């Protein structure tokens, strides 16, 4: 909740505080009450509870009390109504919840920022959840935000992702990746430009809808650009000629399953073990894990090597792509760490 939404309650409480001060000083000045007596008289006058006066009032005191009742009864009623409404409607609860979310976001490191929780954004979030990736969602649509408030495991920020302040609120400085899935290419372009300027090391993946937008997004700083319509059309065409291949690849890559996964493993952590090692030797070391080596991304020129030959040498800046179950991949990674 923004601070502006609390203005009615701040205003009514300020008026009530003003009236109480006027009453206290008025009784002290006119009736010569001490501070305790003046405060007590002011409160019973505002609340109209009907207690007796501390001492009989003088004519001036009666006039002052009458005027105080006329002006204060409405203010007191409005204040009670406003506070009650905020409590009953859960405004204070939501305010506390959003501040708790803000505190969690500020502590995040290495998280993913998802801009837009539409069809593409929601699918991306679901996939990230299966991989236990910490993330922050940025969304400005009120209806979508109402649904997000019921998802306790999701951290979100209400706002426009094209606004730098919102990106800072999502702790973009400490994020590792940003996905912008906004429906308008111009908005995605603006997000990419802003994000790249704020965090030069950030991995940025953007959605694009129109031909030609992908080049502009890459020029702006996007590492990868996804065109859902183009991918969908290619998939439909492939289903005509190679339906089983497409379904197999979709099963491996797209389905949320514990049966099989393709994992990317960087050798940077293990350079002292794998610098100069061959694929054949690595395969012998990991044969008991049951994983299959699919390919390499060579660190030298970032090219791909599919189904590398046994005599292919590994280097510390290469990346390995393996196929296996989650348990097999975990066992393989543990083997790398134990070497």
Short mmCIF file of C-alpha atoms in Angstrom, two decimals:
data_model
loop_
_atom_site.label_atom_id
_atom_site.label_comp_id
_atom_site.label_asym_id
_atom_site.label_seq_id
_atom_site.Cartn_x
_atom_site.Cartn_y
_atom_site.Cartn_z
CA UNK A 1 0.00 0.00 0.00
CA UNK A 2 1.21 3.44 -0.83
CA UNK A 3 1.44 6.11 1.87
CA UNK A 4 -1.16 8.18 0.00
CA UNK A 5 -3.79 5.55 0.83
CA UNK A 6 -3.36 6.30 4.53
CA UNK A 7 -4.01 10.03 4.13
CA UNK A 8 -7.67 9.85 5.34
CA UNK A 9 -6.70 8.24 8.63
CA UNK A 10 -3.73 10.58 9.11
CA UNK A 11 -5.99 13.58 8.47
CA UNK A 12 -8.75 12.47 10.85
CA UNK A 13 -6.25 11.63 13.62
CA UNK A 14 -4.60 15.02 13.16
CA UNK A 15 -7.96 16.78 13.54
CA UNK A 16 -8.76 14.74 16.65
CA UNK A 17 -5.37 15.60 18.14
CA UNK A 18 -5.99 19.30 17.40
CA UNK A 19 -9.40 19.26 19.06
CA UNK A 20 -8.02 17.52 22.16
CA UNK A 21 -5.29 20.14 22.45
CA UNK A 22 -7.81 22.97 22.07
CA UNK A 23 -9.99 21.40 24.76
CA UNK A 24 -7.12 20.87 27.21
CA UNK A 25 -5.75 24.38 26.84
CA UNK A 26 -9.25 25.86 26.88
CA UNK A 27 -10.20 24.25 30.19
CA UNK A 28 -6.84 25.13 31.72
CA UNK A 29 -7.21 28.77 30.64
CA UNK A 30 -10.91 29.32 31.37
CA UNK A 31 -11.55 27.02 34.36
CA UNK A 32 -7.97 26.92 35.72
CA UNK A 33 -7.94 23.11 35.70
CA UNK A 34 -4.62 21.31 36.01
CA UNK A 35 -3.42 19.20 33.05
CA UNK A 36 -4.98 15.94 34.28
CA UNK A 37 -8.37 17.56 35.00
CA UNK A 38 -8.37 19.41 31.68
CA UNK A 39 -7.51 16.25 29.72
CA UNK A 40 -10.21 14.26 31.54
CA UNK A 41 -12.85 16.94 30.87
CA UNK A 42 -11.86 17.11 27.19
CA UNK A 43 -12.12 13.34 26.70
CA UNK A 44 -15.52 12.95 28.41
CA UNK A 45 -16.77 15.94 26.40
CA UNK A 46 -15.59 14.47 23.06
CA UNK A 47 -16.90 10.99 23.88
CA UNK A 48 -20.19 12.35 25.32
CA UNK A 49 -20.16 9.65 28.02
CA UNK A 50 -22.10 11.76 30.52
CA UNK A 51 -19.74 11.83 33.51
CA UNK A 52 -19.97 14.73 35.96
CA UNK A 53 -17.67 17.69 35.60
CA UNK A 54 -14.51 17.82 37.69
CA UNK A 55 -15.83 21.03 39.16
CA UNK A 56 -18.91 23.11 38.34
CA UNK A 57 -18.35 25.13 35.19
CA UNK A 58 -18.46 28.89 35.00
CA UNK A 59 -20.70 30.54 32.34
CA UNK A 60 -17.64 30.96 30.12
CA UNK A 61 -16.75 27.33 30.68
CA UNK A 62 -20.27 26.26 29.71
CA UNK A 63 -20.08 28.22 26.44
CA UNK A 64 -16.64 26.76 25.70
CA UNK A 65 -17.84 23.21 26.43
CA UNK A 66 -20.90 23.65 24.21
CA UNK A 67 -18.83 24.91 21.28
CA UNK A 68 -16.28 22.10 21.83
CA UNK A 69 -19.06 19.49 21.69
CA UNK A 70 -20.48 20.94 18.45
CA UNK A 71 -17.14 20.89 16.66
CA UNK A 72 -15.70 17.70 18.17
CA UNK A 73 -18.59 15.25 17.97
CA UNK A 74 -18.39 15.05 14.17
CA UNK A 75 -14.59 14.80 14.16
CA UNK A 76 -14.63 12.08 16.80
CA UNK A 77 -17.26 10.07 14.89
CA UNK A 78 -15.36 10.36 11.58
CA UNK A 79 -12.10 9.29 13.24
CA UNK A 80 -13.68 6.22 14.86
CA UNK A 81 -15.39 5.29 11.58
CA UNK A 82 -12.20 5.71 9.53
CA UNK A 83 -10.04 3.68 11.91
CA UNK A 84 -12.69 0.95 12.15
CA UNK A 85 -13.01 0.75 8.36
CA UNK A 86 -9.28 0.37 7.90
CA UNK A 87 -9.17 -2.39 10.51
CA UNK A 88 -12.26 -4.24 9.23
CA UNK A 89 -11.20 -4.05 5.58
CA UNK A 90 -7.77 -5.38 6.46
CA UNK A 91 -5.95 -2.27 5.31
CA UNK A 92 -3.56 -2.35 8.24
CA UNK A 93 -3.02 -6.08 7.66
CA UNK A 94 -2.22 -5.51 4.01
CA UNK A 95 0.06 -2.61 4.91
CA UNK A 96 1.97 -4.84 7.33
CA UNK A 97 2.10 -7.66 4.77
CA UNK A 98 3.46 -5.41 2.01
CA UNK A 99 6.12 -4.00 4.32
CA UNK A 100 7.09 -7.55 5.23
CA UNK A 101 7.37 -8.39 1.51
CA UNK A 102 9.49 -5.27 0.97
CA UNK A 103 11.83 -6.34 3.75
CA UNK A 104 12.23 -9.80 2.19
CA UNK A 105 12.97 -8.33 -1.24
CA UNK A 106 15.67 -6.06 0.18
CA UNK A 107 17.48 -9.13 1.55
CA UNK A 108 17.43 -11.08 -1.73
CA UNK A 109 20.57 -11.84 -3.73
CA UNK A 110 20.87 -13.77 -6.97
CA UNK A 111 17.13 -13.64 -7.59
CA UNK A 112 15.06 -13.35 -10.78
CA UNK A 113 12.85 -10.34 -11.57
CA UNK A 114 9.77 -11.09 -13.68
CA UNK A 115 8.19 -8.01 -15.26
CA UNK A 116 4.55 -8.72 -16.05
CA UNK A 117 2.38 -11.57 -14.75
CA UNK A 118 0.36 -12.22 -17.88
CA UNK A 119 0.24 -15.53 -19.73
CA UNK A 120 3.96 -15.65 -20.49
CA UNK A 121 4.99 -14.23 -17.14
CA UNK A 122 2.83 -16.66 -15.18
CA UNK A 123 4.23 -19.63 -17.10
CA UNK A 124 7.78 -18.43 -16.43
CA UNK A 125 7.01 -18.01 -12.72
CA UNK A 126 5.57 -21.53 -12.49
CA UNK A 127 8.70 -22.97 -14.08
CA UNK A 128 10.96 -20.97 -11.76
CA UNK A 129 8.99 -22.21 -8.76
CA UNK A 130 9.65 -25.85 -9.73
CA UNK A 131 13.36 -25.03 -9.68
CA UNK A 132 13.13 -23.18 -6.35
CA UNK A 133 14.47 -19.96 -7.87
CA UNK A 134 13.95 -16.86 -5.68
CA UNK A 135 12.05 -14.24 -7.64
CA UNK A 136 10.21 -10.92 -7.53
CA UNK A 137 7.21 -10.14 -9.74
CA UNK A 138 6.47 -6.61 -10.96
CA UNK A 139 2.85 -6.03 -11.97
CA UNK A 140 0.58 -2.98 -12.21
CA UNK A 141 -2.78 -4.59 -13.05
CA UNK A 142 -5.07 -4.37 -9.99
CA UNK A 143 -7.02 -7.55 -10.80
CA UNK A 144 -3.85 -9.60 -11.21
CA UNK A 145 -2.43 -8.14 -7.99
CA UNK A 146 -5.49 -9.26 -6.03
CA UNK A 147 -4.74 -12.83 -7.07
CA UNK A 148 -1.06 -12.46 -6.21
CA UNK A 149 -1.91 -11.36 -2.68
CA UNK A 150 -3.32 -14.84 -2.05
CA UNK A 151 -0.07 -16.51 -3.16
CA UNK A 152 2.00 -16.49 0.01
CA UNK A 153 5.11 -17.93 -1.68
CA UNK A 154 5.33 -15.16 -4.27
CA UNK A 155 7.05 -11.81 -3.69
CA UNK A 156 5.60 -9.01 -5.79
CA UNK A 157 5.70 -5.25 -6.26
CA UNK A 158 2.85 -3.10 -7.52
CA UNK A 159 4.09 -0.72 -10.17
CA UNK A 160 5.22 -0.07 -13.72
CA UNK A 161 8.40 -1.96 -14.63
CA UNK A 162 9.42 0.87 -16.98
CA UNK A 163 9.91 3.04 -13.90
CA UNK A 164 13.48 2.94 -12.55
CA UNK A 165 12.22 3.35 -8.97
CA UNK A 166 10.21 0.14 -9.28
CA UNK A 167 13.25 -1.73 -10.61
CA UNK A 168 15.28 -0.47 -7.65
CA UNK A 169 12.46 -1.59 -5.32
CA UNK A 170 12.83 -5.09 -6.82
CA UNK A 171 16.49 -5.00 -5.72
CA UNK A 172 17.75 -5.17 -9.30
CA UNK A 173 21.29 -4.36 -8.15
CA UNK A 174 21.56 -7.81 -6.53
CA UNK A 175 19.47 -9.77 -9.06
CA UNK A 176 21.02 -12.33 -11.42
CA UNK A 177 18.33 -12.31 -14.13
CA UNK A 178 15.42 -10.26 -15.42
CA UNK A 179 12.54 -11.53 -17.55
CA UNK A 180 10.39 -8.87 -19.19
CA UNK A 181 7.16 -10.31 -20.57
CA UNK A 182 5.18 -7.12 -21.12
CA UNK A 183 2.71 -7.23 -24.07
CA UNK A 184 4.08 -4.05 -25.72
CA UNK A 185 7.53 -4.30 -27.34
CA UNK A 186 8.29 -0.64 -26.64
CA UNK A 187 7.77 -1.21 -22.92
CA UNK A 188 10.05 -4.25 -22.99
CA UNK A 189 12.66 -2.19 -24.81
CA UNK A 190 12.49 0.52 -22.15
CA UNK A 191 12.81 -2.06 -19.35
CA UNK A 192 15.84 -3.64 -21.03
CA UNK A 193 17.58 -0.26 -21.46
CA UNK A 194 16.95 0.74 -17.84
CA UNK A 195 17.90 -2.66 -16.41
CA UNK A 196 21.13 -2.87 -18.40
CA UNK A 197 22.14 0.62 -17.28
CA UNK A 198 21.51 -0.19 -13.62
CA UNK A 199 23.12 -3.65 -13.59
CA UNK A 200 25.59 -4.36 -16.37
CA UNK A 201 26.08 -8.00 -15.26
CA UNK A 202 22.36 -8.82 -15.26
CA UNK A 203 21.10 -11.60 -17.53
CA UNK A 204 18.17 -10.09 -19.43
CA UNK A 205 15.57 -12.13 -21.33
CA UNK A 206 12.81 -10.29 -23.16
CA UNK A 207 9.63 -11.14 -24.95
CA UNK A 208 9.00 -9.69 -28.43
CA UNK A 209 5.81 -9.69 -30.49
CA UNK A 210 6.77 -8.09 -33.81
CA UNK A 211 9.41 -8.90 -36.42
CA UNK A 212 12.37 -6.59 -36.07
CA UNK A 213 11.82 -5.98 -32.36
CA UNK A 214 14.24 -8.77 -31.46
CA UNK A 215 17.18 -6.92 -33.06
CA UNK A 216 16.33 -3.71 -31.22
CA UNK A 217 15.98 -5.53 -27.91
CA UNK A 218 19.36 -7.22 -28.37
CA UNK A 219 20.90 -3.88 -29.27
CA UNK A 220 19.37 -2.39 -26.11
CA UNK A 221 21.05 -5.05 -23.98
CA UNK A 222 18.88 -8.18 -23.95
CA UNK A 223 20.89 -11.42 -23.84
CA UNK A 224 18.02 -13.45 -25.28
CA UNK A 225 14.77 -12.53 -27.04
CA UNK A 226 11.80 -14.89 -27.17
CA UNK A 227 9.03 -14.51 -29.76
CA UNK A 228 6.10 -16.66 -28.54
CA UNK A 229 4.14 -16.40 -31.80
CA UNK A 230 7.14 -17.43 -33.90
CA UNK A 231 7.99 -20.34 -31.60
CA UNK A 232 4.34 -21.46 -31.65
CA UNK A 233 4.23 -21.41 -35.45
CA UNK A 234 7.47 -23.35 -35.75
CA UNK A 235 6.23 -25.94 -33.28
CA UNK A 236 2.99 -26.47 -35.22
CA UNK A 237 4.95 -26.93 -38.46
CA UNK A 238 7.33 -29.39 -36.81
CA UNK A 239 4.40 -31.37 -35.45
CA UNK A 240 3.37 -32.07 -39.04
CA UNK A 241 6.66 -33.71 -40.03
CA UNK A 242 8.25 -34.73 -36.72
CA UNK A 243 5.48 -35.05 -34.11
CA UNK A 244 7.28 -37.54 -31.87
CA UNK A 245 10.50 -35.50 -31.82
CA UNK A 246 8.60 -32.36 -30.85
CA UNK A 247 6.65 -34.09 -28.10
CA UNK A 248 9.82 -35.71 -26.77
CA UNK A 249 11.68 -32.38 -26.62
CA UNK A 250 8.67 -30.71 -25.03
CA UNK A 251 8.51 -33.46 -22.45
CA UNK A 252 12.18 -32.96 -21.61
CA UNK A 253 12.27 -29.15 -21.68
CA UNK A 254 8.83 -27.81 -20.92
CA UNK A 255 7.03 -30.20 -18.60
CA UNK A 256 7.28 -29.79 -14.84
CA UNK A 257 8.45 -33.28 -14.00
CA UNK A 258 10.95 -34.98 -11.73
CA UNK A 259 11.54 -37.75 -14.27
CA UNK A 260 13.98 -36.02 -16.56
CA UNK A 261 15.78 -32.70 -17.00
CA UNK A 262 18.48 -31.09 -19.10
CA UNK A 263 20.94 -29.29 -16.87
CA UNK A 264 23.64 -26.74 -17.70
CA UNK A 265 26.83 -27.15 -15.67
CA UNK A 266 29.70 -24.69 -15.72
CA UNK A 267 33.26 -25.92 -15.15
CA UNK A 268 34.37 -22.60 -13.63
CA UNK A 269 33.97 -24.02 -10.11
CA UNK A 270 35.95 -27.13 -10.97
CA UNK A 271 38.68 -25.74 -13.25
CA UNK A 272 41.51 -27.40 -11.34
CA UNK A 273 39.99 -30.83 -12.05
CA UNK A 274 38.74 -30.52 -15.61
CA UNK A 275 41.22 -28.29 -17.42
CA UNK A 276 42.51 -30.49 -20.27
CA UNK A 277 40.34 -33.51 -19.40
CA UNK A 278 38.72 -35.36 -22.31
CA UNK A 279 35.04 -36.21 -22.72
CA UNK A 280 35.99 -39.89 -22.66
CA UNK A 281 37.63 -39.60 -19.23
CA UNK A 282 34.74 -37.58 -17.85
CA UNK A 283 32.28 -40.15 -19.16
CA UNK A 284 34.19 -42.93 -17.37
CA UNK A 285 34.14 -40.95 -14.12
CA UNK A 286 30.40 -40.26 -14.24
CA UNK A 287 29.13 -43.48 -15.86
CA UNK A 288 27.80 -44.76 -12.52
CA UNK A 289 25.52 -41.71 -12.16
CA UNK A 290 23.51 -42.60 -15.27
CA UNK A 291 23.60 -39.11 -16.82
CA UNK A 292 24.11 -38.58 -20.56
CA UNK A 293 26.39 -35.88 -21.98
CA UNK A 294 24.47 -34.05 -24.72
CA UNK A 295 26.83 -31.25 -25.67
CA UNK A 296 29.17 -28.42 -24.80
CA UNK A 297 29.22 -24.68 -25.12
CA UNK A 298 32.80 -23.75 -25.78
CA UNK A 299 34.07 -20.83 -23.72
CA UNK A 300 36.50 -19.79 -26.43
CA UNK A 301 33.96 -18.66 -29.03
CA UNK A 302 30.61 -19.50 -27.32
CA UNK A 303 29.84 -22.04 -30.06
CA UNK A 304 27.93 -25.26 -29.42
CA UNK A 305 29.34 -28.76 -29.80
CA UNK A 306 26.54 -31.34 -30.00
CA UNK A 307 27.35 -34.91 -28.97
CA UNK A 308 31.08 -34.14 -28.55
CA UNK A 309 33.65 -36.71 -29.64
CA UNK A 310 35.42 -38.75 -26.91
CA UNK A 311 38.76 -37.04 -27.57
CA UNK A 312 37.32 -33.54 -27.14
CA UNK A 313 39.23 -31.59 -24.48
CA UNK A 314 37.44 -29.68 -21.72
CA UNK A 315 38.39 -26.20 -20.49
CA UNK A 316 37.51 -24.27 -17.35
CA UNK A 317 35.28 -21.79 -19.19
CA UNK A 318 33.24 -24.46 -21.00
CA UNK A 319 29.68 -25.39 -20.11
CA UNK A 320 28.37 -28.94 -20.17
CA UNK A 321 24.82 -30.02 -21.03
CA UNK A 322 23.67 -33.27 -19.46
CA UNK A 323 20.42 -35.27 -19.56
CA UNK A 324 19.12 -37.25 -16.63
CA UNK A 325 16.72 -37.39 -13.73
CA UNK A 326 17.00 -34.82 -10.98
CA UNK A 327 18.58 -37.39 -8.67
CA UNK A 328 21.10 -38.41 -11.37
CA UNK A 329 22.05 -34.79 -12.03
CA UNK A 330 22.40 -34.13 -8.29
CA UNK A 331 24.62 -37.20 -7.96
CA UNK A 332 26.76 -36.02 -10.89
CA UNK A 333 27.20 -32.54 -9.38
CA UNK A 334 28.14 -34.08 -6.04
CA UNK A 335 30.73 -36.21 -7.82
CA UNK A 336 32.22 -33.06 -9.37
CA UNK A 337 32.41 -31.38 -5.97
CA UNK A 338 34.05 -34.41 -4.33
CA UNK A 339 36.81 -34.78 -6.89
#
